[in-house]
Tab-separated table of C-alpha atoms in Angstrom:
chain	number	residue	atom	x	y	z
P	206	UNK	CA	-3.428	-18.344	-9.072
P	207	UNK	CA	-2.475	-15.234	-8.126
P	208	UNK	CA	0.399	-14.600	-5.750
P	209	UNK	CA	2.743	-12.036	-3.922
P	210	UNK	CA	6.494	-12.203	-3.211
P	211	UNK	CA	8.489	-9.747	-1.451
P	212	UNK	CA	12.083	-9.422	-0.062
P	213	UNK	CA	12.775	-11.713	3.098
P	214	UNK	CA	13.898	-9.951	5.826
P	215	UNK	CA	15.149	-8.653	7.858
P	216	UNK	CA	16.024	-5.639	7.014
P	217	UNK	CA	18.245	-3.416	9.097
P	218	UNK	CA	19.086	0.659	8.545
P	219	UNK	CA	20.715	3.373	9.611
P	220	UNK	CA	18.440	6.546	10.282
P	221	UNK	CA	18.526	8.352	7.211
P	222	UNK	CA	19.471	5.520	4.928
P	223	UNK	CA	17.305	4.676	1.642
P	224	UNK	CA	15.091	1.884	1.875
P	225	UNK	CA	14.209	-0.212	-0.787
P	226	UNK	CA	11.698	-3.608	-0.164
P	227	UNK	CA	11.186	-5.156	-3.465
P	228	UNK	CA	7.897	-7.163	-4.409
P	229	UNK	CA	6.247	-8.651	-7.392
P	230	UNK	CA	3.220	-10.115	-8.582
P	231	UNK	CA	1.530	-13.063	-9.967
P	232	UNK	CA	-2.471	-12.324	-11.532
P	233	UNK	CA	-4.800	-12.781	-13.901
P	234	UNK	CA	-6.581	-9.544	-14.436
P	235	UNK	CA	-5.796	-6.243	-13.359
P	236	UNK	CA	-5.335	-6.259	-8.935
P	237	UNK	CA	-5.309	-3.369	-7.218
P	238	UNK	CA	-2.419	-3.030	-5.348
P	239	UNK	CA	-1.262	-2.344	-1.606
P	240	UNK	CA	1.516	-1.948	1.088
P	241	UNK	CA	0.294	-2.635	4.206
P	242	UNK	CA	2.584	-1.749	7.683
P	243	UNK	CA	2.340	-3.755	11.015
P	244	UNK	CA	3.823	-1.601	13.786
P	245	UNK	CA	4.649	-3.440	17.040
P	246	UNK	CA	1.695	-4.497	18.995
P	247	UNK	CA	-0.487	-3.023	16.191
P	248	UNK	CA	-3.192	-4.300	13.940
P	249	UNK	CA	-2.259	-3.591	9.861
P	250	UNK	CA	-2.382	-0.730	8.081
P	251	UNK	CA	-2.695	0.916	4.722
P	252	UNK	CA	0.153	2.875	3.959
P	253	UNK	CA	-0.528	3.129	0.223
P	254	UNK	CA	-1.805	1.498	-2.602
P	255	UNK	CA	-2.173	1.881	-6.361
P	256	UNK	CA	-4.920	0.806	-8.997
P	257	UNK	CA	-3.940	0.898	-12.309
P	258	UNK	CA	-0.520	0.359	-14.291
P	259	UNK	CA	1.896	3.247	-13.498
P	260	UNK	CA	0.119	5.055	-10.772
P	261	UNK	CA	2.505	5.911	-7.603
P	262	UNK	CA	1.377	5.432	-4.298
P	263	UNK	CA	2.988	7.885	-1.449
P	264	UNK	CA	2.309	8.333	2.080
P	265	UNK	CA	4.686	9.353	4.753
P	266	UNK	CA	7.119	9.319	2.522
P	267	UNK	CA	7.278	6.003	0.903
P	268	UNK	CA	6.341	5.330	-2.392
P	269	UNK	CA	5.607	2.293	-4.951
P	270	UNK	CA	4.951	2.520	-8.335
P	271	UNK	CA	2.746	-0.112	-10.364
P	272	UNK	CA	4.300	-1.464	-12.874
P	273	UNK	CA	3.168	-3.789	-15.209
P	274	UNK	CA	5.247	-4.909	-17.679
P	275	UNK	CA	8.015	-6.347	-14.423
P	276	UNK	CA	4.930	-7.246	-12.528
P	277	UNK	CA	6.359	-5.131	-9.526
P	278	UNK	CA	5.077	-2.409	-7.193
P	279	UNK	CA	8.637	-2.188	-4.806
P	280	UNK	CA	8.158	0.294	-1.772
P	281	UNK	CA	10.851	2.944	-1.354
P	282	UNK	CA	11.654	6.139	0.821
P	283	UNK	CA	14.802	8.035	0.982
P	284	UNK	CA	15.523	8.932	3.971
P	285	UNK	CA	14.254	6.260	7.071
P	286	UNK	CA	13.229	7.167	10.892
P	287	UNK	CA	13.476	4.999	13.811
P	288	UNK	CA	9.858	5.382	13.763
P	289	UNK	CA	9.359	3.026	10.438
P	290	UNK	CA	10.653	0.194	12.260
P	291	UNK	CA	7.942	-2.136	11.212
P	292	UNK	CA	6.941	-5.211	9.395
P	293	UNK	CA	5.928	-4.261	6.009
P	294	UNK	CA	3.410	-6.375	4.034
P	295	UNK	CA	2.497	-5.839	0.220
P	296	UNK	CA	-0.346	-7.464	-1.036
P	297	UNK	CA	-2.790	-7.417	-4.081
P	298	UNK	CA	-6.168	-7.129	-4.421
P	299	UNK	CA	-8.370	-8.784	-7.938
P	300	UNK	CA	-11.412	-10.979	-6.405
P	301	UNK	CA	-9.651	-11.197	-2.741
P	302	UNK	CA	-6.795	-10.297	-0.789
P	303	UNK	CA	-3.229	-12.027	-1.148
P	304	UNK	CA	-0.543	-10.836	1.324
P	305	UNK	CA	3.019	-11.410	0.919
P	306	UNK	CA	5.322	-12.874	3.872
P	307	UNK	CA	6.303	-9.404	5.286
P	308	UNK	CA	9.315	-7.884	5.376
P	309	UNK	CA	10.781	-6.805	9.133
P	310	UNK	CA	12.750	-3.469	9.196
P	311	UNK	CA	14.400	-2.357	11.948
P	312	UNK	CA	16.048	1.083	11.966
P	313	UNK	CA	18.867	1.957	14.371
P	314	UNK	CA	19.721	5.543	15.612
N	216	UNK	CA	-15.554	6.763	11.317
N	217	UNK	CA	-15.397	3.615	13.847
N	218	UNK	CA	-13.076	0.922	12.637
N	219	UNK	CA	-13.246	-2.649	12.514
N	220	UNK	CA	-13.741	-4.201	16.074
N	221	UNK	CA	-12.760	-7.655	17.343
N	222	UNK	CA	-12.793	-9.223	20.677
N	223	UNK	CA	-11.134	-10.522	22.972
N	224	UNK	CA	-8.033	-9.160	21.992
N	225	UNK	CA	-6.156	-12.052	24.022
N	226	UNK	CA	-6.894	-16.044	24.498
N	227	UNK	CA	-5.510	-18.569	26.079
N	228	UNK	CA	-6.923	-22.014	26.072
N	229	UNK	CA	-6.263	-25.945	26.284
N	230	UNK	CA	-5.829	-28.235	22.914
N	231	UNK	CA	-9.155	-30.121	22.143
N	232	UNK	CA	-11.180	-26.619	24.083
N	233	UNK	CA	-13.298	-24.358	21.753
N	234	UNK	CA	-13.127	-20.827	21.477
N	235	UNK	CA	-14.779	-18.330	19.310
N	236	UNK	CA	-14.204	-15.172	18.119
N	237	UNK	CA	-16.401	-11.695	16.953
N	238	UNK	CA	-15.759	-9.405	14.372
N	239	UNK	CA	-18.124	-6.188	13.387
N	240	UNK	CA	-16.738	-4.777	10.583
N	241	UNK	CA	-17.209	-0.874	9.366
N	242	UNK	CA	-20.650	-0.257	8.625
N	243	UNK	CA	-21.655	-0.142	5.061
N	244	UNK	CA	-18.984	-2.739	4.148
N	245	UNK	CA	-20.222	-5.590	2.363
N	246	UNK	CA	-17.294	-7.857	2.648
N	247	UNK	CA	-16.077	-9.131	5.523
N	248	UNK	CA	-12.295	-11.409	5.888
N	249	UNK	CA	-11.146	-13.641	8.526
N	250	UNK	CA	-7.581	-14.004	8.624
N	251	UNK	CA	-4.903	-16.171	10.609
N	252	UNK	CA	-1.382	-15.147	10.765
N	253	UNK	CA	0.891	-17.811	12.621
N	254	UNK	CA	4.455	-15.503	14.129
N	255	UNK	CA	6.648	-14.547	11.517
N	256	UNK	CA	4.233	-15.039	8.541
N	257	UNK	CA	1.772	-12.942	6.245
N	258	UNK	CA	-1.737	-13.019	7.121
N	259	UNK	CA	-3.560	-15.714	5.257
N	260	UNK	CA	-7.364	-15.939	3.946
N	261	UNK	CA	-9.762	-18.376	5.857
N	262	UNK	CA	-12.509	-16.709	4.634
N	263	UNK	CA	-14.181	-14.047	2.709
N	264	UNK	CA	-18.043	-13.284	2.902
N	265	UNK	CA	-19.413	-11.238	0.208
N	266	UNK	CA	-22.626	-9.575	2.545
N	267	UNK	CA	-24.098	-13.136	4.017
N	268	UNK	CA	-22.638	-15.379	1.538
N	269	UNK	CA	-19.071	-16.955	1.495
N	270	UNK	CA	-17.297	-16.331	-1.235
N	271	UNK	CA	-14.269	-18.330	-0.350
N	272	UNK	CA	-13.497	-20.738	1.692
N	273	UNK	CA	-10.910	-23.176	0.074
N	274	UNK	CA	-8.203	-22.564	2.985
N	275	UNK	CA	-10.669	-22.982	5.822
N	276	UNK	CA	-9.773	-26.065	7.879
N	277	UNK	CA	-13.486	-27.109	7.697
N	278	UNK	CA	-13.026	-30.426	10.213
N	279	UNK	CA	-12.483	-27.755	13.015
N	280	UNK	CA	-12.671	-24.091	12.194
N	281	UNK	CA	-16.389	-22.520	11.344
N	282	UNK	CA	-17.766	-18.834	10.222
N	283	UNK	CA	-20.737	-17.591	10.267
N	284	UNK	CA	-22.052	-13.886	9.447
N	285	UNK	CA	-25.517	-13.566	9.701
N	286	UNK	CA	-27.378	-10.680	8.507
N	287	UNK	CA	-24.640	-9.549	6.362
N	288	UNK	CA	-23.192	-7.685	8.997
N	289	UNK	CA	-21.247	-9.137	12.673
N	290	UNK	CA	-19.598	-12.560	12.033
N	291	UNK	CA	-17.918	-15.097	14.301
N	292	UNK	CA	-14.915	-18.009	13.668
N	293	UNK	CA	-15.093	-20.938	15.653
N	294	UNK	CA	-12.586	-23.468	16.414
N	295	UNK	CA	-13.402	-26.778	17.516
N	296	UNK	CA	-11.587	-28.621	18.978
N	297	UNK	CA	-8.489	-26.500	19.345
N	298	UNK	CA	-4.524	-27.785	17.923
N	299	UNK	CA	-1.750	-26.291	19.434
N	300	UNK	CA	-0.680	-25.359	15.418
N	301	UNK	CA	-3.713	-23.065	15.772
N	302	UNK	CA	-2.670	-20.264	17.708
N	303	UNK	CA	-1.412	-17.543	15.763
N	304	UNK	CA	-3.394	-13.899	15.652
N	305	UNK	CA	-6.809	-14.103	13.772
N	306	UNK	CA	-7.311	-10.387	11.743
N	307	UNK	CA	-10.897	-9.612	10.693
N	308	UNK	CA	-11.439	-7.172	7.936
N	309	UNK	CA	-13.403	-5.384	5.996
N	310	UNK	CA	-14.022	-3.827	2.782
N	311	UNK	CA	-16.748	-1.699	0.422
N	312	UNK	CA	-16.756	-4.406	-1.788
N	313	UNK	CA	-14.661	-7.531	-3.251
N	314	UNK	CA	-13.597	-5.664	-6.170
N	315	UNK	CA	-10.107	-3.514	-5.862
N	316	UNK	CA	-11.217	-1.811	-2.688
N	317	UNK	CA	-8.843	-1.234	0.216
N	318	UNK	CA	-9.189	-3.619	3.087
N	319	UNK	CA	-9.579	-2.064	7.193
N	320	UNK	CA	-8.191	-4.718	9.792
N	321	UNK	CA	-9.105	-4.665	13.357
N	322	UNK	CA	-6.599	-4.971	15.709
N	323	UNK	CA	-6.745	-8.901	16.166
N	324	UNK	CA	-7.128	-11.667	18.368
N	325	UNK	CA	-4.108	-13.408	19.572
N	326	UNK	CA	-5.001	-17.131	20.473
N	327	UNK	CA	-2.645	-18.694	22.594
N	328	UNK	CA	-2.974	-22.956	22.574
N	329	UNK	CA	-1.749	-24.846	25.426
């Protein structure tokens, strides 16, 4: 069936540093895919998603590319603030939603 | 637009109690997702409804948990009785449709199982 897996965590960076939180994908079809963000004490959020093979997805910086032929859609952004300290969920989208485990990044000053 | 609203936010009750909770999703959004994610973990499906009609279900614990959404638009999950491996937040969300579409989450209720 189909599946996500991302990066354990946690992840910890300096302010400034470049942040890569790898995922990949497992599905029959063609998903949709997402990055959701959990701030503390917050409900989940889009941050960006993509639809087809090779879009990229940016918002506030980050951005994932869809590709296909590794089955990946990693979530990257060069230069981190304290304020992404987050959890960071990507998930995919064909009939329903499958999350991955989340990925906890905590950036220091 | 108004977003996806859940209540309580916060509860706290004994093993073998029931509690349920209340989701209205945005309005024009045909499917509706209940969610539980245990500390530490992704969120994961209980079930989707597709207007009035479940869709999927496969990962509900059907002995104790229950969903209803009548009239295609507020729904409610039910557990009863309550396990202490039960508490964990429960997300409710919602979406244009099943296919591709982006999902909204509400901000949760946190059950806490004594």
């Amino acid at each position: 069936g189909d599946s996500v897996t991302q990066m354990e965590g946690p992840v910890t960076l300096s302010e400034e540093a470049f942040l890569t939180i790898n995922c990949t994908y497992t599905a029959t079809g063609y998903p949709s895919l997402f990055w959701y963000v959990q701030y503390p004490g917050e409900g989940l959020q889009l941050l960006l998603k993509a639809t087809k093979a090779d879009d990229k997805g940016s918002n506030k910086g980050f951005e994932a590319t869809y590709r296909k032929e590794t089955t990946s859609f990693h979530l990257e952004k060069g230069s981190v603030q304290v304020s992404d300290s987050a959890v960071y969920f990507c998930a995919l989208t064909g009939n329903q939603f499958y999350f991955g485990t989340g990925t906890s990044l905590t950036v220091i000053p | 637009e108004a977003g996806v609203a859940q209540s309580p936010r916060y509860k706290i009750i004994e093993k073998r109690q029931s509690v349920a909770f209340w989701c209205n999703p945005i309005s024009g959004h045909a499917t509706l997702y209940w969610y539980q994610q245990i500390l530490g973990q992704g969120p994961k499906l209980l079930i989707q409804f597709q207007n009035n009609g479940v869709v999927d279900d496969s990962q509900l614990p059907k002995d104790r948990f229950s969903a209803e959404r009548l009239k295609g638009v507020d729904s409610t999950l039910k557990i009863q009785p309550a396990k202490l491996e039960d508490s964990a937040v429960y997300l409710c969300a919602s979406s244009l449709s099943d296919k591709n579409t982006e999902a909204f989450f509400g901000q949760g209720t946190r059950l806490t199982v004594v």
